[in-house]
Amino acid sequence: MVEIIGMPAIDVSQTTFPDAWRELPVYRWDSTQPFQIEERMRGMGDRKVAGLSFAREWWLDEDGGAFTFRDTISGQMQQVWRLDATEGLELGSVRSGG
């Protein structure tokens, strides 16, 4: 759970946003001003925190048209997890346990 600081919340019922967004918080962001996202709670409520963390390394391709990245995920899983990638990403390799 996070808190948005530096952006005022607005009343979504007074907007033209789609009905599917009516239950979500909406903020007015002046893109020339900074804002902060502060973590208030981590994990799944009363359940034990999963404790996963990741580090990402990026490399820009020589022509500058794309990039390559490597994620290193570590920690203790609480339950079975599935990791998905966004459409358009090409999986190079996966290693587990080293």
JSON list of C-alpha atoms in Angstrom, two decimals, residues 42-85:
[
{"chain": "A", "resi": 42, "resn": "ARG", "atom": "CA", "xyz": [4.22, -4.15, 2.23]},
{"chain": "A", "resi": 43, "resn": "GLY", "atom": "CA", "xyz": [3.05, -7.68, 1.69]},
{"chain": "A", "resi": 44, "resn": "MET", "atom": "CA", "xyz": [-0.35, -9.25, 1.83]},
{"chain": "A", "resi": 45, "resn": "GLY", "atom": "CA", "xyz": [-2.02, -7.87, 4.94]},
{"chain": "A", "resi": 46, "resn": "ASP", "atom": "CA", "xyz": [-1.74, -10.24, 7.90]},
{"chain": "A", "resi": 47, "resn": "ARG", "atom": "CA", "xyz": [0.15, -12.81, 5.85]},
{"chain": "A", "resi": 48, "resn": "LYS", "atom": "CA", "xyz": [3.90, -13.02, 6.12]},
{"chain": "A", "resi": 49, "resn": "VAL", "atom": "CA", "xyz": [5.67, -10.66, 3.74]},
{"chain": "A", "resi": 50, "resn": "ALA", "atom": "CA", "xyz": [7.00, -12.53, 0.71]},
{"chain": "A", "resi": 51, "resn": "GLY", "atom": "CA", "xyz": [10.40, -10.87, 1.00]},
{"chain": "A", "resi": 52, "resn": "LEU", "atom": "CA", "xyz": [11.25, -10.92, -2.69]},
{"chain": "A", "resi": 53, "resn": "SER", "atom": "CA", "xyz": [13.50, -8.25, -4.11]},
{"chain": "A", "resi": 54, "resn": "PHE", "atom": "CA", "xyz": [15.01, -7.66, -7.50]},
{"chain": "A", "resi": 55, "resn": "ALA", "atom": "CA", "xyz": [17.83, -5.72, -9.10]},
{"chain": "A", "resi": 56, "resn": "ARG", "atom": "CA", "xyz": [17.79, -4.73, -12.76]},
{"chain": "A", "resi": 57, "resn": "GLU", "atom": "CA", "xyz": [20.77, -3.95, -14.96]},
{"chain": "A", "resi": 58, "resn": "TRP", "atom": "CA", "xyz": [20.24, -2.17, -18.30]},
{"chain": "A", "resi": 59, "resn": "TRP", "atom": "CA", "xyz": [22.38, -2.05, -21.45]},
{"chain": "A", "resi": 60, "resn": "LEU", "atom": "CA", "xyz": [21.54, 0.26, -24.37]},
{"chain": "A", "resi": 61, "resn": "ASP", "atom": "CA", "xyz": [22.08, -1.44, -27.75]},
{"chain": "A", "resi": 62, "resn": "GLU", "atom": "CA", "xyz": [24.87, 0.01, -29.89]},
{"chain": "A", "resi": 63, "resn": "ASP", "atom": "CA", "xyz": [22.46, 1.65, -32.34]},
{"chain": "A", "resi": 64, "resn": "GLY", "atom": "CA", "xyz": [20.41, 3.13, -29.48]},
{"chain": "A", "resi": 65, "resn": "GLY", "atom": "CA", "xyz": [17.22, 1.57, -30.83]},
{"chain": "A", "resi": 66, "resn": "ALA", "atom": "CA", "xyz": [16.62, -0.96, -28.06]},
{"chain": "A", "resi": 67, "resn": "PHE", "atom": "CA", "xyz": [17.98, -2.17, -24.77]},
{"chain": "A", "resi": 68, "resn": "THR", "atom": "CA", "xyz": [18.78, -5.38, -22.96]},
{"chain": "A", "resi": 69, "resn": "PHE", "atom": "CA", "xyz": [18.24, -5.95, -19.27]},
{"chain": "A", "resi": 70, "resn": "ARG", "atom": "CA", "xyz": [18.93, -8.57, -16.64]},
{"chain": "A", "resi": 71, "resn": "ASP", "atom": "CA", "xyz": [16.79, -9.02, -13.53]},
{"chain": "A", "resi": 72, "resn": "THR", "atom": "CA", "xyz": [18.15, -10.75, -10.46]},
{"chain": "A", "resi": 73, "resn": "ILE", "atom": "CA", "xyz": [15.38, -11.89, -8.12]},
{"chain": "A", "resi": 74, "resn": "SER", "atom": "CA", "xyz": [16.21, -13.02, -4.61]},
{"chain": "A", "resi": 75, "resn": "GLY", "atom": "CA", "xyz": [14.46, -13.72, -1.33]},
{"chain": "A", "resi": 76, "resn": "GLN", "atom": "CA", "xyz": [12.07, -16.22, 0.19]},
{"chain": "A", "resi": 77, "resn": "MET", "atom": "CA", "xyz": [8.79, -16.97, -1.61]},
{"chain": "A", "resi": 78, "resn": "GLN", "atom": "CA", "xyz": [5.69, -17.39, 0.52]},
{"chain": "A", "resi": 79, "resn": "GLN", "atom": "CA", "xyz": [3.67, -19.26, -2.07]},
{"chain": "A", "resi": 80, "resn": "VAL", "atom": "CA", "xyz": [3.94, -20.38, -5.67]},
{"chain": "A", "resi": 81, "resn": "TRP", "atom": "CA", "xyz": [4.59, -17.37, -7.89]},
{"chain": "A", "resi": 82, "resn": "ARG", "atom": "CA", "xyz": [4.38, -16.91, -11.61]},
{"chain": "A", "resi": 83, "resn": "LEU", "atom": "CA", "xyz": [6.51, -14.30, -13.31]},
{"chain": "A", "resi": 84, "resn": "ASP", "atom": "CA", "xyz": [5.19, -12.83, -16.55]},
{"chain": "A", "resi": 85, "resn": "ALA", "atom": "CA", "xyz": [6.77, -10.39, -18.98]}
]
